[in-house]
Coordinates of C-alpha atoms (C1' of nucleotides) in Angstrom, one line a residue:
Chain A
M1 CA 11.8 16.3 8.1
P2 CA 14.4 16.6 10.4
K3 CA 18.1 15.7 9.4
A4 CA 19.0 12.1 11.0
S5 CA 22.8 12.8 11.4
P6 CA 23.5 16.5 12.2
S7 CA 26.7 16.3 11.6
N8 CA 28.2 13.9 8.5
S9 CA 29.9 16.9 6.0
K10 CA 32.9 14.0 6.0
K11 CA 32.6 11.9 2.6
L12 CA 31.1 8.5 3.3
R13 CA 32.4 5.0 1.6
R14 CA 29.7 4.0 -1.4
Q15 CA 28.8 1.9 1.0
E16 CA 27.7 3.0 3.5
A17 CA 25.5 5.9 2.0
E18 CA 24.1 3.2 -0.3
A19 CA 23.2 1.5 3.1
L20 CA 22.0 5.0 5.1
I21 CA 19.9 5.8 1.7
L22 CA 18.3 2.2 1.6
S23 CA 17.1 2.3 4.7
A24 CA 15.6 5.8 4.4
A25 CA 13.6 4.8 1.2
E26 CA 12.8 1.7 3.4
K27 CA 10.8 4.0 6.1
V28 CA 9.3 6.9 3.3
F29 CA 8.4 3.9 0.9
A30 CA 6.9 1.6 3.6
E31 CA 5.1 4.7 4.9
A32 CA 4.1 6.9 1.8
G33 CA 3.6 4.3 -0.9
F34 CA 6.3 3.9 -3.8
G35 CA 3.5 7.1 -5.3
G36 CA 3.9 9.0 -2.1
A37 CA 7.1 8.7 -2.0
T38 CA 9.2 11.4 -2.9
M39 CA 13.3 11.7 -4.1
Q40 CA 13.2 15.5 -1.5
L41 CA 11.8 13.0 1.6
I42 CA 14.1 10.5 1.5
A43 CA 16.5 12.0 1.6
D44 CA 15.8 14.8 4.3
V45 CA 15.3 11.6 6.3
A46 CA 18.6 10.7 5.3
G47 CA 19.6 13.6 6.1
L48 CA 21.1 14.5 2.1
P49 CA 20.9 16.5 -0.7
K50 CA 18.8 15.4 -3.3
A51 CA 21.1 15.7 -5.5
N52 CA 23.4 12.6 -4.1
L53 CA 20.9 10.1 -3.8
H54 CA 20.5 10.3 -7.9
Y55 CA 24.2 10.1 -7.4
Y56 CA 24.1 6.1 -6.1
F57 CA 20.7 5.2 -7.1
P58 CA 19.7 6.8 -10.6
T59 CA 16.7 6.8 -9.8
K60 CA 13.6 6.2 -7.6
E61 CA 12.5 3.1 -9.0
L62 CA 16.0 2.0 -9.0
L63 CA 16.2 2.7 -5.7
Y64 CA 12.7 0.6 -4.3
R65 CA 13.7 -1.9 -6.6
Q66 CA 17.5 -2.4 -4.6
V67 CA 14.5 -2.8 -1.6
V68 CA 11.7 -5.0 -1.8
Q69 CA 14.9 -7.1 -3.1
N70 CA 16.9 -6.2 0.3
I71 CA 13.2 -7.6 1.5
F72 CA 12.8 -10.4 -0.6
E73 CA 16.8 -11.9 0.7
I74 CA 15.4 -11.3 4.7
W75 CA 12.5 -13.4 3.9
L76 CA 14.1 -16.6 2.1
Q77 CA 17.0 -16.6 5.2
A78 CA 14.0 -17.0 7.4
A79 CA 13.3 -20.7 5.3
D80 CA 16.7 -22.4 6.3
V81 CA 15.2 -23.5 9.7
F82 CA 12.3 -25.2 8.0
D83 CA 14.8 -27.1 5.9
Q84 CA 16.5 -28.7 9.2
A85 CA 14.2 -30.0 11.3
E86 CA 13.3 -32.5 12.3
G87 CA 9.3 -32.3 12.2
P88 CA 6.0 -30.4 11.8
E89 CA 6.2 -28.8 15.6
E90 CA 10.3 -27.6 15.1
G91 CA 9.5 -26.8 11.6
I92 CA 7.2 -24.8 11.6
G93 CA 6.9 -23.8 15.0
A94 CA 10.8 -22.2 14.2
Y95 CA 9.7 -20.7 11.2
I96 CA 7.0 -18.6 13.3
D97 CA 8.7 -17.8 15.5
A98 CA 11.7 -16.1 13.0
K99 CA 8.7 -13.7 10.9
M100 CA 7.5 -12.5 14.1
E101 CA 11.4 -11.7 14.6
I102 CA 11.1 -10.4 11.1
S103 CA 7.6 -8.6 11.4
R104 CA 8.8 -7.2 14.8
R105 CA 12.4 -6.1 13.9
H106 CA 11.8 -4.8 10.0
P107 CA 8.4 -3.8 9.9
N108 CA 9.6 -1.3 7.0
G109 CA 10.5 -4.1 4.6
S110 CA 7.8 -6.2 5.1
K111 CA 5.1 -3.2 4.9
V112 CA 7.2 -2.4 1.3
W113 CA 6.6 -6.0 0.5
A114 CA 3.2 -5.9 1.0
S115 CA 2.3 -2.8 -1.1
E116 CA 4.2 -3.5 -4.2
V117 CA 2.3 -7.1 -3.9
M118 CA -0.6 -5.2 -3.8
H119 CA 0.2 -3.0 -5.8
G120 CA 0.4 -6.1 -8.6
A121 CA 3.9 -7.1 -8.5
P122 CA 4.7 -4.7 -11.1
V123 CA 8.9 -4.6 -10.2
I124 CA 9.4 -7.7 -9.0
Q125 CA 7.1 -10.2 -10.5
D126 CA 10.4 -12.0 -12.2
Y127 CA 11.1 -13.0 -7.8
L128 CA 7.6 -14.6 -7.3
E129 CA 7.5 -16.5 -10.3
T130 CA 11.3 -18.2 -9.8
T131 CA 12.5 -17.9 -6.9
L132 CA 9.1 -17.7 -4.5
T133 CA 8.0 -20.4 -6.7
D134 CA 10.8 -22.6 -6.7
W135 CA 10.5 -21.8 -2.9
T136 CA 7.6 -22.5 -2.1
N137 CA 7.3 -25.8 -4.0
G138 CA 10.4 -26.8 -1.8
R139 CA 8.3 -27.2 1.6
I140 CA 6.0 -28.3 0.0
T141 CA 7.4 -31.4 -0.8
V142 CA 8.2 -30.9 3.0
I143 CA 4.7 -30.3 4.6
E144 CA 3.6 -33.5 2.4
R145 CA 6.5 -35.9 3.9
W146 CA 5.6 -34.9 7.1
I147 CA 1.5 -35.8 6.0
S148 CA 2.5 -39.6 4.4
E149 CA 5.4 -39.6 8.1
G150 CA 1.9 -39.0 9.4
R151 CA 2.9 -36.2 11.7
M152 CA 0.0 -34.2 11.4
A153 CA -2.6 -34.8 9.5
P154 CA -3.7 -33.7 5.5
I155 CA -4.5 -30.6 5.8
D156 CA -3.1 -29.2 2.2
P157 CA 0.0 -27.6 2.8
R158 CA -0.2 -24.3 0.3
H159 CA -2.7 -23.0 2.2
L160 CA -1.4 -23.7 5.2
L161 CA 1.5 -21.7 3.1
Y162 CA -0.8 -18.9 3.0
M163 CA -2.1 -18.5 6.6
L164 CA 1.4 -19.0 7.7
W165 CA 2.5 -15.6 5.8
A166 CA -0.8 -14.3 6.9
T167 CA -0.8 -14.7 10.6
T168 CA 3.2 -14.0 10.8
Q169 CA 3.8 -10.0 8.0
H170 CA -0.4 -9.2 9.1
Y171 CA 1.8 -7.7 13.1
A172 CA 4.0 -6.1 10.9
D173 CA 1.3 -5.0 8.1
F174 CA -1.5 -3.8 10.4
G175 CA 0.5 -3.0 13.5
H176 CA -1.2 0.5 13.5
Q177 CA -4.4 -1.6 13.9
I178 CA -2.6 -4.1 16.4
E179 CA -1.5 -1.0 17.6
T180 CA -4.7 0.8 18.5
L181 CA -6.4 -1.5 19.5
N182 CA -4.0 -2.2 22.2
G183 CA -4.8 1.6 23.7
S184 CA -2.2 3.6 21.0
A185 CA 0.6 1.0 23.2
P186 CA 3.5 -0.3 21.2
L187 CA 3.2 -4.4 21.9
S188 CA 5.6 -4.6 25.1
D189 CA 8.0 -8.0 25.5
A190 CA 5.1 -10.0 26.6
Q191 CA 2.9 -9.5 24.2
W192 CA 5.2 -10.0 21.2
E193 CA 5.8 -13.3 22.7
A194 CA 1.7 -14.0 23.4
A195 CA 1.0 -13.4 20.1
K196 CA 3.7 -15.9 19.2
N197 CA 2.5 -18.3 21.4
N198 CA -0.8 -18.1 20.4
I199 CA 0.2 -18.9 16.6
K200 CA 2.0 -21.8 16.9
T201 CA -0.2 -23.3 19.0
I202 CA -3.5 -23.0 17.2
I203 CA -2.0 -23.8 13.8
L204 CA 0.2 -26.8 15.4
R205 CA -2.7 -27.6 17.0
G206 CA -4.9 -26.9 14.2
I207 CA -2.8 -29.8 11.4
G208 CA -2.3 -32.2 14.3
A209 CA 1.0 -31.4 15.2
L210 CA 0.0 -30.7 19.1
P211 CA -1.4 -33.6 20.8
T212 CA -4.6 -31.9 22.5
A213 CA -5.0 -29.9 25.6
Chain B
M1 CA -6.9 4.2 -20.0
P2 CA -9.4 2.9 -22.1
K3 CA -13.6 5.0 -21.1
A4 CA -15.0 2.6 -19.7
S5 CA -18.7 3.5 -21.2
P6 CA -18.6 4.7 -24.2
S7 CA -21.4 6.1 -25.0
N8 CA -22.3 8.8 -21.7
S9 CA -23.0 11.8 -22.6
K10 CA -26.5 11.8 -20.7
K11 CA -26.6 13.3 -17.2
L12 CA -26.5 11.3 -14.7
R13 CA -28.1 11.1 -11.3
R14 CA -26.7 12.2 -8.6
Q15 CA -26.5 8.8 -6.7
E16 CA -25.8 7.0 -10.4
A17 CA -22.5 9.6 -10.6
E18 CA -21.4 9.0 -7.7
A19 CA -21.3 5.1 -7.6
L20 CA -20.1 5.2 -10.9
I21 CA -16.4 7.5 -10.0
L22 CA -16.0 5.5 -6.6
S23 CA -16.8 1.9 -7.8
A24 CA -14.2 3.9 -10.0
A25 CA -12.3 5.2 -8.1
E26 CA -11.9 1.6 -5.1
K27 CA -10.3 0.3 -8.4
V28 CA -8.2 2.9 -9.0
F29 CA -6.9 3.3 -5.0
A30 CA -6.2 -0.6 -4.6
E31 CA -3.9 -0.5 -7.8
A32 CA -1.6 2.3 -7.1
G33 CA -2.8 3.6 -3.0
F34 CA -3.6 6.5 -2.7
G35 CA 0.3 8.4 -3.9
G36 CA 0.4 6.5 -7.1
A37 CA -4.0 7.4 -7.7
T38 CA -4.3 10.1 -9.9
M39 CA -7.9 11.9 -10.0
Q40 CA -7.6 11.7 -14.4
L41 CA -7.4 8.7 -14.4
I42 CA -9.5 7.5 -11.8
A43 CA -11.9 10.2 -14.4
D44 CA -10.3 7.7 -17.0
V45 CA -11.7 4.3 -15.8
A46 CA -15.5 5.6 -15.2
G47 CA -16.0 7.3 -18.5
L48 CA -16.1 10.9 -17.5
P49 CA -13.7 14.1 -17.5
K50 CA -11.8 14.7 -14.4
A51 CA -13.3 18.7 -14.1
N52 CA -16.6 16.9 -13.7
L53 CA -15.0 14.2 -10.3
H54 CA -14.7 17.5 -9.0
Y55 CA -18.9 18.1 -9.0
Y56 CA -18.8 15.7 -6.9
F57 CA -16.0 15.2 -4.4
P58 CA -14.4 18.3 -4.3
T59 CA -10.9 16.5 -3.3
K60 CA -9.2 13.5 -3.8
E61 CA -8.9 13.1 -0.4
L62 CA -12.9 13.4 0.3
L63 CA -13.2 10.3 -2.2
Y64 CA -10.5 8.5 -1.0
R65 CA -12.3 9.3 2.5
Q66 CA -16.0 7.7 1.3
V67 CA -14.3 4.4 -0.5
V68 CA -12.6 3.8 2.9
Q69 CA -15.5 3.6 4.9
N70 CA -18.1 1.7 2.2
I71 CA -15.2 -0.9 2.9
F72 CA -15.7 -1.0 6.0
E73 CA -19.4 -0.6 6.1
I74 CA -19.5 -3.9 5.0
W75 CA -16.9 -5.3 7.3
L76 CA -18.8 -4.4 9.9
Q77 CA -22.5 -6.4 7.9
A78 CA -19.7 -9.6 8.2
A79 CA -20.1 -9.8 12.0
D80 CA -23.0 -10.0 12.4
V81 CA -23.1 -13.7 11.9
F82 CA -20.5 -13.6 15.1
D83 CA -23.2 -12.5 17.4
Q84 CA -26.3 -14.5 16.8
A85 CA -23.9 -18.4 16.8
E86 CA -24.6 -20.9 19.5
G87 CA -21.0 -20.8 20.2
P88 CA -17.5 -21.1 18.6
E89 CA -18.0 -23.7 15.8
E90 CA -21.6 -22.2 14.3
G91 CA -19.6 -17.7 14.6
I92 CA -16.4 -18.2 14.1
G93 CA -17.3 -20.7 11.2
A94 CA -19.7 -18.2 10.1
Y95 CA -17.1 -14.9 10.3
I96 CA -14.7 -16.7 8.1
D97 CA -17.4 -17.7 5.1
A98 CA -18.4 -14.3 5.2
K99 CA -14.8 -12.7 5.6
M100 CA -13.9 -14.8 2.6
E101 CA -16.6 -13.8 1.0
I102 CA -15.6 -11.0 0.3
S103 CA -12.3 -11.1 0.2
R104 CA -13.6 -12.9 -3.6
R105 CA -16.2 -10.4 -3.9
H106 CA -14.7 -6.8 -2.5
P107 CA -10.6 -7.5 -3.2
N108 CA -10.0 -3.7 -4.2
G109 CA -12.2 -2.6 -1.0
S110 CA -9.5 -5.0 1.1
K111 CA -6.4 -4.5 -0.3
V112 CA -7.4 0.1 -0.3
W113 CA -8.3 -0.5 3.7
A114 CA -5.1 -2.7 3.9
S115 CA -3.2 -0.1 2.3
E116 CA -4.5 3.0 4.9
V117 CA -3.9 1.7 7.4
M118 CA -1.0 0.1 6.6
H119 CA -0.1 3.9 6.1
G120 CA -0.8 4.1 9.3
A121 CA -4.8 4.7 8.9
P122 CA -3.9 9.4 8.4
V123 CA -7.5 9.2 7.2
I124 CA -9.9 6.6 9.3
Q125 CA -7.5 6.1 12.2
D126 CA -10.9 8.5 14.4
Y127 CA -12.4 5.2 13.5
L128 CA -9.8 3.1 14.4
E129 CA -10.3 4.3 17.9
T130 CA -13.4 3.9 18.2
T131 CA -16.1 1.6 15.6
L132 CA -13.7 -0.8 15.1
T133 CA -12.0 -0.5 19.1
D134 CA -16.3 -0.7 20.1
W135 CA -16.7 -3.8 17.9
T136 CA -13.4 -6.0 18.8
N137 CA -14.6 -5.7 22.9
G138 CA -17.6 -6.8 21.7
R139 CA -16.2 -9.9 19.9
I140 CA -13.7 -10.8 22.6
T141 CA -16.2 -10.2 25.8
V142 CA -18.4 -12.9 22.9
I143 CA -15.4 -14.9 22.7
E144 CA -14.4 -14.8 26.6
R145 CA -17.9 -16.9 27.3
W146 CA -17.3 -19.0 25.1
I147 CA -14.1 -20.2 27.1
S148 CA -15.9 -20.1 30.0
E149 CA -18.7 -22.0 28.8
G150 CA -15.4 -24.7 28.1
R151 CA -16.8 -24.5 24.4
M152 CA -13.1 -23.8 23.5
A153 CA -9.6 -23.8 24.5
P154 CA -8.9 -19.7 26.4
I155 CA -7.0 -18.8 23.3
D156 CA -6.5 -15.0 24.2
P157 CA -9.7 -13.8 21.7
R158 CA -7.5 -10.8 20.8
H159 CA -5.2 -12.4 18.6
L160 CA -7.2 -15.1 17.6
L161 CA -9.2 -12.3 16.5
Y162 CA -6.3 -10.6 14.5
M163 CA -5.2 -13.9 13.1
L164 CA -9.5 -14.9 11.3
W165 CA -8.5 -11.2 10.2
A166 CA -4.8 -12.1 8.8
T167 CA -6.2 -15.1 7.2
T168 CA -9.3 -14.0 5.8
Q169 CA -7.9 -11.2 4.1
H170 CA -4.6 -12.3 3.0
Y171 CA -6.9 -14.4 -0.1
A172 CA -7.7 -10.2 -0.9
D173 CA -4.1 -8.1 -0.3
F174 CA -1.9 -10.7 -1.2
G175 CA -4.3 -12.5 -4.3
H176 CA -2.1 -11.2 -7.2
Q177 CA 0.4 -13.8 -5.0
I178 CA -1.4 -16.3 -5.2
E179 CA -2.8 -16.1 -8.2
T180 CA 0.8 -16.4 -9.7
L181 CA 1.5 -19.8 -7.0
N182 CA -1.2 -20.6 -8.7
G183 CA 0.2 -20.7 -12.1
S184 CA -1.0 -16.8 -12.9
A185 CA -4.7 -17.8 -12.7
P186 CA -7.0 -17.0 -11.1
L187 CA -8.6 -20.1 -8.8
S188 CA -11.6 -21.8 -9.1
D189 CA -14.6 -21.8 -7.2
A190 CA -13.3 -25.7 -5.9
Q191 CA -9.8 -23.8 -5.1
W192 CA -11.7 -20.6 -2.7
E193 CA -13.4 -23.3 -1.4
A194 CA -10.7 -25.4 -0.6
A195 CA -9.3 -22.3 1.0
K196 CA -12.5 -21.5 3.3
N197 CA -12.3 -24.9 4.4
N198 CA -8.0 -24.7 5.1
I199 CA -8.3 -22.2 7.1
K200 CA -11.3 -23.3 9.3
T201 CA -10.4 -26.8 9.7
I202 CA -7.9 -25.2 10.7
I203 CA -8.6 -22.7 13.4
L204 CA -11.5 -24.3 14.9
R205 CA -9.6 -27.5 15.5
G206 CA -7.0 -25.0 16.7
I207 CA -8.8 -23.3 19.4
G208 CA -10.8 -26.5 20.2
A209 CA -13.8 -25.9 19.0
L210 CA -13.6 -29.5 17.0
P211 CA -13.3 -32.9 17.7
T212 CA -9.8 -34.1 16.9
A213 CA -9.2 -35.4 13.3
Chain C
dT1 C1' 52.8 17.6 -2.6
dC2 C1' 50.1 16.7 -7.0
dT3 C1' 46.7 15.0 -9.4
dG4 C1' 42.8 12.6 -11.0
dA5 C1' 38.8 9.5 -10.1
dA6 C1' 35.4 10.3 -6.8
dA7 C1' 31.5 12.2 -4.5
dT8 C1' 29.2 16.4 -3.0
dT9 C1' 25.9 19.5 -4.2
dG10 C1' 22.9 24.5 -5.7
dA11 C1' 20.3 25.7 -9.1
dC12 C1' 17.5 24.1 -12.5
dC13 C1' 14.5 21.9 -16.1
dA14 C1' 9.8 19.9 -17.9
dT15 C1' 6.4 17.5 -16.7
dA16 C1' 2.4 15.9 -14.9
dC17 C1' -0.6 16.7 -10.9
dG18 C1' -4.5 18.4 -7.7
dG19 C1' -7.8 22.3 -8.1
dT20 C1' -10.2 26.2 -9.9
dC21 C1' -13.9 28.9 -13.5
dA22 C1' -17.1 30.3 -16.3
dG23 C1' -19.8 29.4 -19.6
dG24 C1' -22.8 26.1 -22.0
dA25 C1' -25.7 21.9 -22.0
dT26 C1' -29.9 19.8 -19.3
dG27 C1' -34.7 18.6 -18.0
dC28 C1' -37.2 18.7 -13.8
dC29 C1' -41.5 22.1 -12.9
dT30 C1' -44.8 25.3 -12.6
Chain D
dA1 C1' -43.5 27.2 -23.3
dG2 C1' -39.7 29.0 -20.1
dG3 C1' -36.9 29.0 -15.8
dC4 C1' -34.0 27.0 -12.5
dA5 C1' -31.3 24.8 -10.4
dT6 C1' -28.3 20.8 -11.4
dC7 C1' -24.8 18.5 -14.3
dC8 C1' -21.4 19.4 -17.6
dT9 C1' -16.5 20.7 -19.3
dG10 C1' -12.3 22.9 -22.9
dA11 C1' -9.1 25.9 -20.8
dC12 C1' -6.7 27.0 -17.9
dC13 C1' -3.1 27.8 -13.5
dG14 C1' -0.3 27.7 -8.8
dT15 C1' 2.8 23.9 -7.0
dA16 C1' 5.8 20.1 -6.5
dT17 C1' 8.1 16.2 -8.6
dG18 C1' 11.8 13.2 -10.9
dG19 C1' 15.4 14.4 -13.4
dT20 C1' 20.2 16.7 -14.6
dC21 C1' 23.9 19.1 -15.4
dA22 C1' 27.5 21.5 -14.6
dA23 C1' 30.5 23.1 -10.7
dT24 C1' 32.9 22.6 -6.9
dT25 C1' 34.7 19.5 -3.1
dT26 C1' 37.5 15.6 -1.3
dC27 C1' 41.0 11.3 -0.9
dA28 C1' 43.4 8.1 -2.1
dG29 C1' 48.0 7.0 -4.1
dA30 C1' 52.2 8.4 -6.2

DNA sequence: TCTGAAATTGACCATACGGTCAGGATGCCT
DNA sequence: AGGCATCCTGACCGTATGGTCAATTTCAGA
């Protein structure tokens, strides 16, 4: 594994060093999983000696926890567009846009989160039970209001949210499969745009928030 | 980790032994990932000495490969309903039914597959490039025919397939998250039914294969 | 220039892991 | 009953991992 930075014998400020390590850790955890990732490999990717990692993050688990928390923060921010919207077409459309952008820009983060949840969320169970539960309930209230206002069909808000998460995160978590089916090439700008529009069209029309074609 | 079978000092037939090990391995790989899983833990779950595992499966990687292949076979079978259908409402509806049933009955298998793909498919890349590519292209042809026959809106078949995979497998891969948001309780029969119907309604209506509500 | 807190690092350790092996147990077939 | 292939298993081994530590370097502030 090559060094990420060829000449960084300079002393790093705490913030820079932590950011560098977290970035390397996110990549390695995404590619190998928690169990498959090694501190040595993370150190190599970051271009630092392994002992230096332990100086900033005492244990592998603490480092991992920090990575997962960072991702969660990004996701929560994407939710802001939801509440500011007038109706489902604008709100859900913007949410799909935001989540697809995250899938494209932070695929590693998405994978780490997916891996964590798939393994029973041993590290962030409390987040699921508190923050995520609250967030979900808040969005359900909004969707129910839209339904009562006749702006969309009476769809179960919970399962609609799951569908939004599933479809958008799929492009990050299963990106490798999608690239392979795309002739082993990354999706182009146009293909990402097509994917996004497809999701928006099908879901918005599916919940009766768009005029039928 | 307790023994799965309290008294199996009897000699096992090859087929039974392999099935027992594969079942235990699927569970452990799903819960811990490839790197996090240990042969010792798989052995404990299967109720066998570790050395016995290596008698049937020489290496951890070979055992893992077998687990992944088994899942892939199950998924391919679910595709049969697709081709036998008259149109999208029947074909895609039945496919969603089949895949949701798999998510419910084989959540561990789904997780192992997801984990494998997320980590770049190191073990089953050839399957993606051959079998899965062929399968996908075949289904795309069917969907394009439905579109040209005016049975559904002109949706990009590829992204529609990704959406079908994403939404159905989400209930297996993110089952823990869904259960937590369900008050830490597994989905009931009725809730599974509701999830299935929601997906079918939104997607089929979204692609113009259902009369609008 | 001096000082001390922060940062860096190579060497080291205990443990746990995947895998091996030799020898014993079992039971089918003649 | 006896022979033989299959099956089973405790003990063992080399390696790699997460983590520690003491010694050294760096640099901001006095």
